[in-house]
Tab-separated table of C-alpha atoms in Angstrom:
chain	number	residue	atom	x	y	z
A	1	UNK	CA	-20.742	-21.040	173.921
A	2	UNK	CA	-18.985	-20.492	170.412
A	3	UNK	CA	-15.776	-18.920	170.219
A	4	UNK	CA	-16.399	-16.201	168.571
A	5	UNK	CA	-19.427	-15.088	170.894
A	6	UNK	CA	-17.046	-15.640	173.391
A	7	UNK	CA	-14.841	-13.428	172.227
A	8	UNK	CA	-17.236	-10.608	171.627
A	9	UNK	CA	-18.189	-10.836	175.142
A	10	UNK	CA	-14.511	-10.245	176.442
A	11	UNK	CA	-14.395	-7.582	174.239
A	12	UNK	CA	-17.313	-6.067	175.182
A	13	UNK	CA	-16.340	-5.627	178.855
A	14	UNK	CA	-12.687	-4.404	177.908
A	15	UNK	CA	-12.027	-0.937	179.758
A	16	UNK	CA	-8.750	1.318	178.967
A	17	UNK	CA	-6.151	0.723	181.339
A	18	UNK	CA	-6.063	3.983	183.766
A	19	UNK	CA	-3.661	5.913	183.589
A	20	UNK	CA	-2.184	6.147	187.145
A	21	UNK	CA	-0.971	2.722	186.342
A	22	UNK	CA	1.108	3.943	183.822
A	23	UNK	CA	2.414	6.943	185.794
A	24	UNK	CA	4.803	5.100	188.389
A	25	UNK	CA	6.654	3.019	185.876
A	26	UNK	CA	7.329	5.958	183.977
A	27	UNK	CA	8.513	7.636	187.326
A	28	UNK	CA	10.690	4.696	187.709
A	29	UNK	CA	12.309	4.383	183.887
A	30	UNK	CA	12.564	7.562	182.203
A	31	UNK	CA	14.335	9.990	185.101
A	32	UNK	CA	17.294	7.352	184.288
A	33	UNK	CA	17.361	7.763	180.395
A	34	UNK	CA	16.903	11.592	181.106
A	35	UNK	CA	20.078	11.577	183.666
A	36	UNK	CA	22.456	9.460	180.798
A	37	UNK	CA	21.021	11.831	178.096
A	38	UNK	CA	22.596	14.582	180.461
A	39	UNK	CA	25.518	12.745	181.208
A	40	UNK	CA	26.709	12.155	177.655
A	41	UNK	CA	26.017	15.257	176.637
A	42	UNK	CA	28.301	17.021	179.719
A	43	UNK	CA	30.996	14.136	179.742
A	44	UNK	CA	30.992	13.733	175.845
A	45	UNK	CA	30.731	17.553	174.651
A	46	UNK	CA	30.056	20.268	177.328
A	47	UNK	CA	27.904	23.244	177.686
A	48	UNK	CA	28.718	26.103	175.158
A	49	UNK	CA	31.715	28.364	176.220
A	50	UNK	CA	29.293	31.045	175.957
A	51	UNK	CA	26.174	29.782	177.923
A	52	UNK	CA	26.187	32.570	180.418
A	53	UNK	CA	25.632	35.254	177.672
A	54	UNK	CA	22.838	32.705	175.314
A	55	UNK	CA	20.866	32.186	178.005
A	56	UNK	CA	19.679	35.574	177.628
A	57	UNK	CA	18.402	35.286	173.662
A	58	UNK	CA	15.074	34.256	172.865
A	59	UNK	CA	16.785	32.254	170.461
A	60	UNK	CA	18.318	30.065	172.580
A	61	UNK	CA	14.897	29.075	174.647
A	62	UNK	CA	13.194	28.164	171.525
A	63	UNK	CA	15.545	25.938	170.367
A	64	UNK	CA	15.230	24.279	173.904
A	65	UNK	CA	11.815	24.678	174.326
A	66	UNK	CA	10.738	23.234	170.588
A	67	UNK	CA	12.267	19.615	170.829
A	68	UNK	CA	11.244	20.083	175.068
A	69	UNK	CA	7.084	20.219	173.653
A	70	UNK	CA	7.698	17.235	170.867
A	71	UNK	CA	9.367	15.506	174.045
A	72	UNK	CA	6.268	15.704	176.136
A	73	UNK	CA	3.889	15.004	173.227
A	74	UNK	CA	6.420	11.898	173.044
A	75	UNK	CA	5.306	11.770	176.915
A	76	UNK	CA	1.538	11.647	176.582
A	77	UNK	CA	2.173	9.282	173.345
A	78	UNK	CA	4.174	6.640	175.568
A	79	UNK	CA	1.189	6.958	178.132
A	80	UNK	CA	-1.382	6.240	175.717
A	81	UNK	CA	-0.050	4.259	173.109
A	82	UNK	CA	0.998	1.759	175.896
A	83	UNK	CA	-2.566	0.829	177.073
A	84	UNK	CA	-4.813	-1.232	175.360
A	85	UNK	CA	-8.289	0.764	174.555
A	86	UNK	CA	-6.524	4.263	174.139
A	87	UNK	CA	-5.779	6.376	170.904
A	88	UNK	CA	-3.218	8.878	170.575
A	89	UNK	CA	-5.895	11.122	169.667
A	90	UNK	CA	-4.376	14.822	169.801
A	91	UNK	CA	-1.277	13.872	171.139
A	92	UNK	CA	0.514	13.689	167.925
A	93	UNK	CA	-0.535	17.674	167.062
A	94	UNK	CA	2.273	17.908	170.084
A	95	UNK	CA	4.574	16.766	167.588
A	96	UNK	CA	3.409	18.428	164.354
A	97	UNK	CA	3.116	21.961	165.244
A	98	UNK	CA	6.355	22.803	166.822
A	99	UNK	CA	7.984	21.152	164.009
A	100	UNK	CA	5.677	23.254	161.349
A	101	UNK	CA	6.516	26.291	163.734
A	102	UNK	CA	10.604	25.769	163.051
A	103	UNK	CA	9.483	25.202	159.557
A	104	UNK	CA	7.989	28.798	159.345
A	105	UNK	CA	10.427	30.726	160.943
A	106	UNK	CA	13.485	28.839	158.874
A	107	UNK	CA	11.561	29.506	155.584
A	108	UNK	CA	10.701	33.101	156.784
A	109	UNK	CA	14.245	33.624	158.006
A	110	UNK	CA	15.730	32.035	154.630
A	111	UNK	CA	13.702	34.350	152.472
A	112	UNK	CA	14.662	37.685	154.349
A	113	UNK	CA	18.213	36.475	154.280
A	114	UNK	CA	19.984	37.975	151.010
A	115	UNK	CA	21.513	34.788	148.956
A	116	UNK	CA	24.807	34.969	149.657
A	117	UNK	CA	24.259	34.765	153.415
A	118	UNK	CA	21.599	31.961	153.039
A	119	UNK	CA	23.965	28.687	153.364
A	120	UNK	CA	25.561	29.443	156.578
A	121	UNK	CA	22.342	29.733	157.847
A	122	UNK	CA	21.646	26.395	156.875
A	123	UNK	CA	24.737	24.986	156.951
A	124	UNK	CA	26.167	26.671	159.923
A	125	UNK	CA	28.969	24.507	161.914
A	126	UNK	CA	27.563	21.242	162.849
A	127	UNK	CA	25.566	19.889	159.957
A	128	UNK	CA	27.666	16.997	159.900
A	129	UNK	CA	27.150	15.546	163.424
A	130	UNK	CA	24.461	17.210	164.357
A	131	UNK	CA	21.737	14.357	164.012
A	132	UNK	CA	24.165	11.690	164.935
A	133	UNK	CA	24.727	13.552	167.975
A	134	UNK	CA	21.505	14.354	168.799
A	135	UNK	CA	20.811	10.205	167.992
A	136	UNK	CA	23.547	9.748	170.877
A	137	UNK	CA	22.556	11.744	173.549
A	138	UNK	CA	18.906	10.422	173.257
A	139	UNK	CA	20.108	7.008	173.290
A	140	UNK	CA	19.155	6.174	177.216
A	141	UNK	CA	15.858	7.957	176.723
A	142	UNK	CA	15.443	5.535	173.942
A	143	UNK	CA	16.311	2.437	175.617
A	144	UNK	CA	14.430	3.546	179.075
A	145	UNK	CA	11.112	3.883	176.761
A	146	UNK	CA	10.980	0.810	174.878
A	147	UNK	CA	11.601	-0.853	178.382
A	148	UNK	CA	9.027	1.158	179.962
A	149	UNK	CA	6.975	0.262	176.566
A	150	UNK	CA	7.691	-3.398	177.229
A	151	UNK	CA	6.483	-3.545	181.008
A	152	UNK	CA	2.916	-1.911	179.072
A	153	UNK	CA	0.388	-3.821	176.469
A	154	UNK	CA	0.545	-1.862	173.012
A	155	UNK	CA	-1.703	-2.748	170.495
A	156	UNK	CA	0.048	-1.491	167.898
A	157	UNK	CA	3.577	-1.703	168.255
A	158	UNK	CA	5.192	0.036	165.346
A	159	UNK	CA	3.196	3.442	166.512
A	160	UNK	CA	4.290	2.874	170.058
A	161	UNK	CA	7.706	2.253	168.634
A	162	UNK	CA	7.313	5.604	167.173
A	163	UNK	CA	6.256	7.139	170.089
A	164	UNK	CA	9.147	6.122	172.200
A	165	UNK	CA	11.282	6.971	169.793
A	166	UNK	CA	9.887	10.402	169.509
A	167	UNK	CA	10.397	11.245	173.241
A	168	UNK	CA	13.782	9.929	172.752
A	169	UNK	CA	14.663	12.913	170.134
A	170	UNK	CA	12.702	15.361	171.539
A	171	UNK	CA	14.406	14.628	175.068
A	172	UNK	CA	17.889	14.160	173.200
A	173	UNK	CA	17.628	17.667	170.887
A	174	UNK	CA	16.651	19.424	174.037
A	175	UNK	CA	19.714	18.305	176.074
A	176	UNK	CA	21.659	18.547	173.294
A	177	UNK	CA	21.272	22.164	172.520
A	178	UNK	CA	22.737	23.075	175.605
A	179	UNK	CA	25.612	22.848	174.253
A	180	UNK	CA	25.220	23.294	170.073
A	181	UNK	CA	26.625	26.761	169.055
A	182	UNK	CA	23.992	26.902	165.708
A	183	UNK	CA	21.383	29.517	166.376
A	184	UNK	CA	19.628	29.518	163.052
A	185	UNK	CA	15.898	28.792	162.092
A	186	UNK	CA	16.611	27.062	159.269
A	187	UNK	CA	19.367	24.960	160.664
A	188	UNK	CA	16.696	23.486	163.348
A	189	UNK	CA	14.469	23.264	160.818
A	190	UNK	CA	16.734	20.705	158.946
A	191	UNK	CA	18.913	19.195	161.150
A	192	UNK	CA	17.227	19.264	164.181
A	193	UNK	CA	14.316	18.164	163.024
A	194	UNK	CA	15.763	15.275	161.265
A	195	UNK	CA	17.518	14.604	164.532
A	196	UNK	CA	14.519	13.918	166.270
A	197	UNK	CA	13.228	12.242	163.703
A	198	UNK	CA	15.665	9.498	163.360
A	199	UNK	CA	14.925	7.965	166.693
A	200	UNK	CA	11.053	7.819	165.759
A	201	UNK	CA	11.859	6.120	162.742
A	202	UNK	CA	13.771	3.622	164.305
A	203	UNK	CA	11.383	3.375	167.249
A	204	UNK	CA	8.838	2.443	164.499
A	205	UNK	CA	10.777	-0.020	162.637
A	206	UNK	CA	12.136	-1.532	166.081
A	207	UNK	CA	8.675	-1.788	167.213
A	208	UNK	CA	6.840	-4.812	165.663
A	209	UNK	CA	9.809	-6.627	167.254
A	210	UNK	CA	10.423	-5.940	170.412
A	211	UNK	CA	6.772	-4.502	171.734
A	212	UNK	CA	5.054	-7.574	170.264
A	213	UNK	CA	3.048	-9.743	173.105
């Protein structure tokens, strides 16, 4: 038999990997990236003074609950992205539409905003460390998904690079704002944003090296 018919016959037969397979090593990596995320952010900066009283604005959930959704998209993309046969299909609308949904409310919030009150809400505080910090506290989730990545068979490493990377931010912006005093649309349309984006980029350029097999 010629090698290429060969080939096409191994091919033919291939099957996506199920998905339960993928379920316990996830089980066993990522609650350990999740717990350092936690514990830099407590140890290394603290819950807000005022956490008691935020808790209560609607604010304060969505800037949680945002990067929480792109960190579950990053979820379902780790799960798929990881087994040969399977597209990301939908998954990455996860990511997309919470980010076009700060987008929206920072531009709508901007333009109601008269312009001499517009660059604090921009600017606000912690523009300067704010997506280095966020970088930092998703760290472990970063690390625990590239070696959860590694123990899988990606296809296409530089998109399950990316992948990892974005559950890292998502995972590290939610922890984070726990304890970040901005409460601005357009500041987490900036710098959160870019925050969680930093870790995908570097999941995507990290990728071809280290997910390669």
């Amino acid at each position: 038999m010629q090698t290429d018919r060969w080939i096409d016959l191994l091919a033919s037969q291939a099957e996506p990997v199920a998905a339960r397979r993928v379920a316990p090593l996830m089980l066993r990596a990522l609650p350990w990236g999740l717990a350092g995320a936690v514990a830099i952010m407590l140890a290394g900066y603290g819950l807000r003074h005022d956490f008691a009283q935020v808790v209560h604005l609607p604010m304060f959930w969505l800037k949680v609950g945002v990067p929480l959704v792109i960190a579950l998209a990053g979820l379902l993309l780790v799960s798929r992205l990881g087994r040969p046969g399977v597209r990301a299909g939908q998954a990455w609308w996860g990511v997309a539409l919470p980010v076009l949904l700060l987008w929206v409310m920072g531009a709508w919030q901007w333009m109601a905003a008269d312009p001499a009150d517009r660059p604090p809400l921009l600017w606000g505080q912690t523009w300067r460390t704010c997506v280095f910090s966020i970088g930092l506290i998703a760290l472990p989730v970063f690390v625990a998904a590239l070696a959860l990545m590694r123990q899988l068979a990606p296809t296409r490493p530089a998109w399950a690079g990316a992948a990892a990377g974005t559950l890292a931010g998502g995972a590290g912006a939610c922890v984070y704002a726990f304890h970040c005093p901005e409460m601005t649309a357009p500041f987490l349309a900036v710098w959160y944003v870019l925050g969680m984006a930093l870790p995908a980029a570097v999941g995507a350029a990290m990728g071809p090296r280290l997910l390669r097999w």
